[in-house]
Coordinates of N, CA and C in Angstrom, one line a residue:
M1 N 14.3 -112.5 36.4 CA 13.8 -111.2 36.2 C 13.8 -110.9 34.7
S2 N 12.7 -110.4 34.2 CA 12.7 -110.1 32.7 C 13.3 -108.8 32.5
D3 N 13.7 -108.6 31.2 CA 14.4 -107.3 30.8 C 13.5 -106.1 31.0
E4 N 12.2 -106.3 30.9 CA 11.3 -105.1 31.1 C 11.3 -104.6 32.5
N5 N 11.9 -105.3 33.5 CA 12.0 -104.8 34.8 C 13.4 -104.2 35.1
V6 N 14.3 -104.3 34.2 CA 15.6 -103.7 34.4 C 15.6 -102.3 34.1
R7 N 16.2 -101.5 35.0 CA 16.3 -100.0 34.8 C 17.8 -99.7 34.7
T8 N 18.2 -98.9 33.7 CA 19.6 -98.6 33.4 C 19.8 -97.2 33.0
I9 N 20.9 -96.6 33.4 CA 21.3 -95.3 32.9 C 22.8 -95.5 32.5
D10 N 23.3 -94.6 31.7 CA 24.7 -94.5 31.4 C 25.3 -93.2 31.9
L11 N 26.5 -93.2 32.4 CA 27.1 -91.9 32.9 C 28.5 -91.8 32.1
T12 N 28.7 -90.6 31.6 CA 30.0 -90.4 30.9 C 30.6 -89.1 31.5
R13 N 31.9 -89.2 31.7 CA 32.6 -88.0 32.2 C 32.8 -87.0 31.1
I14 N 32.4 -85.7 31.5 CA 32.6 -84.6 30.6 C 34.0 -83.9 30.9
E15 N 34.2 -83.7 32.2 CA 35.4 -83.1 32.7 C 35.4 -83.4 34.2
R16 N 36.5 -83.0 34.8 CA 36.6 -83.3 36.3 C 35.3 -82.9 37.0
A17 N 34.7 -83.8 37.7 CA 33.5 -83.6 38.6 C 32.3 -83.2 37.8
R18 N 32.2 -83.4 36.5 CA 31.1 -83.1 35.7 C 30.8 -84.3 34.8
Y19 N 29.5 -84.8 34.8 CA 29.2 -86.0 34.1 C 27.9 -85.8 33.3
R20 N 27.7 -86.6 32.3 CA 26.4 -86.6 31.5 C 25.8 -87.9 31.8
V21 N 24.5 -87.9 32.2 CA 23.7 -89.1 32.4 C 22.7 -89.2 31.3
T22 N 22.6 -90.4 30.7 CA 21.7 -90.6 29.6 C 20.8 -91.9 29.9
N23 N 19.6 -91.7 29.6 CA 18.7 -92.9 29.8 C 18.5 -93.6 28.4
P24 N 17.9 -94.8 28.4 CA 17.7 -95.5 27.2 C 16.8 -94.8 26.1
R25 N 16.0 -93.9 26.6 CA 15.1 -93.2 25.7 C 15.7 -91.9 25.1
G26 N 17.0 -91.6 25.4 CA 17.7 -90.5 24.9 C 17.6 -89.3 25.7
G27 N 17.0 -89.3 26.9 CA 17.0 -88.2 27.8 C 18.4 -88.1 28.4
F28 N 18.7 -86.8 28.8 CA 20.0 -86.7 29.4 C 20.0 -85.5 30.4
L29 N 20.9 -85.5 31.3 CA 21.2 -84.4 32.2 C 22.6 -84.4 32.6
E30 N 23.1 -83.2 33.1 CA 24.5 -83.2 33.6 C 24.4 -83.1 35.1
I31 N 25.4 -83.7 35.7 CA 25.5 -83.6 37.2 C 26.9 -83.2 37.5
G32 N 27.0 -82.6 38.7 CA 28.3 -82.1 39.2 C 28.4 -82.2 40.7
E33 N 29.4 -81.4 41.2 CA 29.6 -81.5 42.6 C 29.0 -80.3 43.4
G34 N 28.3 -79.5 42.7 CA 27.6 -78.4 43.4 C 28.3 -77.0 43.2
D35 N 29.2 -76.9 42.3 CA 29.9 -75.6 42.1 C 29.3 -74.8 41.0
D36 N 28.2 -75.3 40.4 CA 27.5 -74.6 39.4 C 26.0 -74.9 39.5
T37 N 25.2 -74.7 38.5 CA 23.7 -74.9 38.6 C 23.3 -76.3 38.4
N38 N 24.2 -77.2 38.0 CA 23.8 -78.6 37.8 C 23.5 -79.3 39.1
F39 N 22.6 -80.2 39.1 CA 22.3 -81.0 40.3 C 23.5 -81.8 40.7
T40 N 23.6 -82.0 42.1 CA 24.5 -82.9 42.6 C 23.9 -84.3 42.7
P41 N 24.6 -85.4 42.9 CA 24.0 -86.7 43.0 C 23.0 -86.7 44.2
V42 N 23.3 -86.1 45.3 CA 22.4 -86.1 46.5 C 21.1 -85.4 46.1
E43 N 21.2 -84.2 45.4 CA 20.0 -83.5 45.0 C 19.2 -84.4 44.1
L44 N 19.9 -85.1 43.2 CA 19.1 -86.0 42.3 C 18.4 -87.1 43.1
L45 N 19.0 -87.6 44.1 CA 18.3 -88.6 45.0 C 17.1 -88.0 45.6
L46 N 17.2 -86.8 46.1 CA 16.0 -86.1 46.7 C 15.0 -85.8 45.6
A47 N 15.4 -85.4 44.4 CA 14.5 -85.2 43.3 C 13.8 -86.5 42.9
A48 N 14.6 -87.6 42.9 CA 14.0 -88.9 42.5 C 12.9 -89.3 43.5
I49 N 13.1 -89.1 44.8 CA 12.1 -89.4 45.8 C 10.9 -88.5 45.6
A50 N 11.1 -87.2 45.3 CA 10.0 -86.3 45.1 C 9.2 -86.7 43.8
G51 N 10.0 -86.9 42.8 CA 9.3 -87.3 41.5 C 8.5 -88.6 41.5
C52 N 9.1 -89.6 42.2 CA 8.4 -90.9 42.3 C 7.1 -90.7 43.1
T53 N 7.2 -90.1 44.2 CA 6.0 -90.0 45.0 C 5.0 -89.0 44.4
A54 N 5.5 -88.0 43.7 CA 4.6 -87.1 43.0 C 3.7 -87.8 42.0
I55 N 4.4 -88.7 41.2 CA 3.6 -89.4 40.2 C 2.6 -90.3 40.8
D56 N 2.9 -91.0 41.9 CA 1.9 -91.8 42.6 C 0.7 -91.0 43.0
V57 N 1.0 -90.0 43.8 CA 0.0 -89.2 44.4 C -0.9 -88.5 43.3
D58 N -0.2 -88.0 42.3 CA -0.9 -87.4 41.1 C -1.9 -88.3 40.5
Y59 N -1.5 -89.6 40.2 CA -2.4 -90.5 39.6 C -3.6 -90.9 40.6
L60 N -3.3 -91.0 41.9 CA -4.3 -91.4 42.8 C -5.3 -90.3 43.1
T61 N -4.9 -89.0 43.0 CA -5.8 -87.9 43.4 C -6.5 -87.3 42.2
T62 N -5.8 -87.2 41.1 CA -6.4 -86.4 39.9 C -7.4 -87.2 39.2
K63 N -7.7 -88.4 39.6 CA -8.8 -89.1 39.0 C -10.1 -88.3 39.3
R64 N -10.1 -87.6 40.4 CA -11.2 -86.9 40.9 C -11.2 -85.4 40.5
S65 N -10.0 -84.7 40.6 CA -10.0 -83.3 40.3 C -8.5 -82.9 40.0
E66 N -8.3 -81.9 39.2 CA -7.0 -81.4 39.0 C -6.6 -80.4 40.1
P67 N -5.4 -80.5 40.6 CA -5.0 -79.7 41.7 C -4.8 -78.2 41.2
Q68 N -5.0 -77.3 42.2 CA -4.7 -75.9 41.9 C -3.2 -75.6 42.2
R69 N -2.7 -76.4 43.2 CA -1.3 -76.3 43.5 C -0.8 -77.7 43.8
F70 N 0.4 -78.0 43.4 CA 1.0 -79.4 43.7 C 2.5 -79.2 43.8
D71 N 2.9 -79.0 45.0 CA 4.4 -78.7 45.3 C 4.8 -79.7 46.3
I72 N 6.1 -80.1 46.2 CA 6.7 -81.0 47.2 C 8.1 -80.5 47.5
V73 N 8.5 -80.5 48.7 CA 9.8 -80.2 49.1 C 10.4 -81.4 49.8
V74 N 11.6 -81.8 49.4 CA 12.2 -83.0 50.0 C 13.6 -82.5 50.6
S75 N 13.8 -82.8 51.8 CA 15.1 -82.4 52.4 C 15.7 -83.6 53.2
G76 N 17.0 -83.5 53.4 CA 17.7 -84.5 54.2 C 18.9 -83.8 54.8
V77 N 19.5 -84.4 55.8 CA 20.7 -83.9 56.4 C 21.8 -84.8 56.1
K78 N 22.9 -84.3 55.5 CA 24.0 -85.1 55.2 C 24.8 -85.4 56.5
K79 N 25.1 -86.6 56.7 CA 25.9 -87.0 57.8 C 27.2 -87.6 57.3
V80 N 28.4 -87.1 57.8 CA 29.7 -87.6 57.5 C 30.1 -88.4 58.7
A81 N 30.3 -89.7 58.6 CA 30.5 -90.6 59.7 C 31.6 -91.6 59.4
D82 N 32.2 -92.1 60.4 CA 33.2 -93.1 60.2 C 32.8 -94.3 59.4
D83 N 31.5 -94.7 59.5 CA 30.9 -95.8 58.8 C 30.4 -95.5 57.4
G84 N 30.6 -94.2 57.0 CA 30.3 -93.8 55.6 C 29.3 -92.6 55.6
N85 N 29.4 -91.8 54.6 CA 28.5 -90.7 54.4 C 27.1 -91.2 54.0
R86 N 26.1 -90.4 54.5 CA 24.7 -90.8 54.1 C 23.8 -89.6 54.4
L87 N 22.6 -89.7 54.0 CA 21.5 -88.7 54.4 C 20.7 -89.3 55.5
E88 N 20.4 -88.5 56.4 CA 19.5 -88.8 57.5 C 18.3 -87.8 57.5
D89 N 17.3 -88.2 58.3 CA 16.1 -87.3 58.5 C 15.6 -86.8 57.1
I90 N 15.3 -87.7 56.2 CA 14.7 -87.3 54.9 C 13.2 -87.1 55.2
V91 N 12.8 -85.9 54.8 CA 11.4 -85.5 55.0 C 10.8 -85.1 53.6
V92 N 9.6 -85.6 53.3 CA 8.9 -85.3 52.1 C 7.7 -84.5 52.5
G93 N 7.6 -83.2 52.1 CA 6.5 -82.4 52.5 C 5.7 -82.0 51.3
F94 N 4.4 -82.3 51.3 CA 3.5 -82.0 50.2 C 2.7 -80.7 50.5
D95 N 2.5 -79.9 49.5 CA 1.7 -78.7 49.6 C 0.7 -78.7 48.4
V96 N -0.4 -79.3 48.6 CA -1.4 -79.6 47.5 C -2.7 -79.0 47.8
T97 N -3.3 -78.3 46.9 CA -4.7 -77.8 47.1 C -5.5 -78.2 45.9
F98 N -6.8 -78.4 46.1 CA -7.7 -78.7 45.0 C -8.9 -77.6 45.1
P99 N -9.6 -77.5 44.0 CA -10.7 -76.5 44.0 C -11.7 -76.8 45.1
D100 N -12.4 -75.8 45.5 CA -13.4 -75.9 46.5 C -14.8 -76.3 45.9
D101 N -14.8 -77.5 45.3 CA -16.1 -78.0 44.8 C -16.1 -79.5 45.2
E102 N -17.2 -80.2 44.8 CA -17.3 -81.6 45.2 C -16.2 -82.4 44.8
A103 N -15.8 -82.3 43.5 CA -14.7 -83.2 43.0 C -13.4 -82.8 43.7
G104 N -13.1 -81.5 43.9 CA -11.9 -81.1 44.6 C -11.9 -81.6 46.1
R105 N -13.0 -81.5 46.7 CA -13.1 -82.0 48.1 C -12.8 -83.5 48.2
Q106 N -13.3 -84.3 47.2 CA -13.1 -85.7 47.1 C -11.6 -86.0 46.9
A107 N -10.9 -85.2 46.0 CA -9.5 -85.4 45.8 C -8.7 -85.0 47.1
A108 N -9.1 -83.9 47.7 CA -8.4 -83.5 48.9 C -8.6 -84.6 50.0
D109 N -9.8 -85.2 50.1 CA -10.0 -86.2 51.1 C -9.1 -87.5 50.8
R110 N -8.8 -87.7 49.6 CA -8.0 -88.8 49.1 C -6.5 -88.6 49.3
L111 N -6.1 -87.3 49.5 CA -4.7 -86.9 49.4 C -3.8 -87.7 50.5
E112 N -4.2 -87.7 51.7 CA -3.4 -88.3 52.7 C -3.3 -89.8 52.5
V113 N -4.3 -90.5 52.1 CA -4.3 -91.9 51.8 C -3.3 -92.1 50.6
A114 N -3.4 -91.2 49.6 CA -2.5 -91.4 48.4 C -1.0 -91.2 48.8
I115 N -0.7 -90.2 49.7 CA 0.6 -90.0 50.2 C 1.1 -91.3 50.9
D116 N 0.3 -91.8 51.8 CA 0.6 -93.0 52.6 C 0.8 -94.2 51.7
R117 N 0.0 -94.4 50.7 CA 0.2 -95.5 49.7 C 1.5 -95.4 49.0
S118 N 1.8 -94.2 48.5 CA 3.0 -94.0 47.8 C 4.2 -94.3 48.8
H119 N 4.2 -93.8 50.0 CA 5.3 -94.0 50.9 C 5.4 -95.5 51.3
D120 N 4.3 -96.1 51.6 CA 4.3 -97.4 52.2 C 4.5 -98.5 51.2
R121 N 4.1 -98.3 49.9 CA 4.1 -99.4 48.9 C 4.5 -99.0 47.5
L122 N 4.1 -97.9 47.0 CA 4.2 -97.6 45.6 C 5.5 -97.0 45.1
C123 N 6.1 -96.1 45.8 CA 7.2 -95.3 45.3 C 8.5 -96.2 45.4
T124 N 9.0 -96.6 44.2 CA 10.1 -97.5 44.2 C 11.4 -96.8 44.8
V125 N 11.5 -95.6 44.6 CA 12.7 -94.9 45.0 C 12.8 -94.8 46.5
S126 N 11.7 -94.3 47.2 CA 11.8 -94.2 48.6 C 11.7 -95.6 49.3
R127 N 11.0 -96.5 48.7 CA 11.0 -97.9 49.2 C 12.4 -98.5 49.2
T128 N 13.1 -98.2 48.1 CA 14.5 -98.7 48.0 C 15.4 -98.1 49.0
V129 N 15.3 -96.8 49.2 CA 16.1 -96.1 50.3 C 15.7 -96.7 51.6
E130 N 14.5 -96.8 52.0 CA 14.0 -97.2 53.3 C 14.4 -98.6 53.6
L131 N 14.3 -99.5 52.6 CA 14.6 -100.9 52.8 C 16.1 -101.2 52.8
G132 N 16.9 -100.2 52.4 CA 18.4 -100.4 52.4 C 18.9 -101.4 51.4
T133 N 18.4 -101.3 50.2 CA 18.9 -102.3 49.1 C 20.4 -102.2 48.9
P134 N 21.1 -103.3 48.9 CA 22.5 -103.3 48.7 C 22.9 -102.8 47.3
V135 N 24.0 -102.1 47.2 CA 24.5 -101.6 45.9 C 25.8 -102.3 45.7
Q136 N 25.9 -103.0 44.5 CA 27.2 -103.6 44.2 C 28.0 -102.7 43.3
A137 N 29.3 -102.5 43.6 CA 30.1 -101.6 42.7 C 31.4 -102.4 42.3
G138 N 31.8 -102.2 41.1 CA 33.0 -102.9 40.6 C 33.2 -102.6 39.2
L139 N 34.2 -103.1 38.6 CA 34.6 -103.0 37.2 C 33.6 -103.8 36.4
R140 N 33.2 -103.2 35.3 CA 32.3 -104.0 34.3 C 33.1 -105.0 33.6
S141 N 32.5 -106.2 33.5 CA 33.2 -107.3 32.8 C 32.9 -107.2 31.3

């Protein structure tokens, strides 16, 4: 695997249950456990699914027309179980409209196909979740 395919973030503890996440380009955000306005790790997972599929669908539909509305809601149900906590029933709901002209109708006609392509093939985040990619955890050497 070449270095261009490796994705990395760094996480640093700020205080108890609050962390700063930084990407290689200098972007950052703070995450916490849900007792303030910061996103929780689970919310970030849902946001990553939404963002990933939004980018795919945006590229595939806006070649024809700019949307008048482009909103996505992602939800999941947290399950606490003996075999480990997880999200179940993750649902990605799109609310997208295009202008009522020829280009807008072409984009609207392409919308469902774009959503399916993102879900079935393009969105790295949701594909990783659905395929159940193993995660290795341990001390850095």
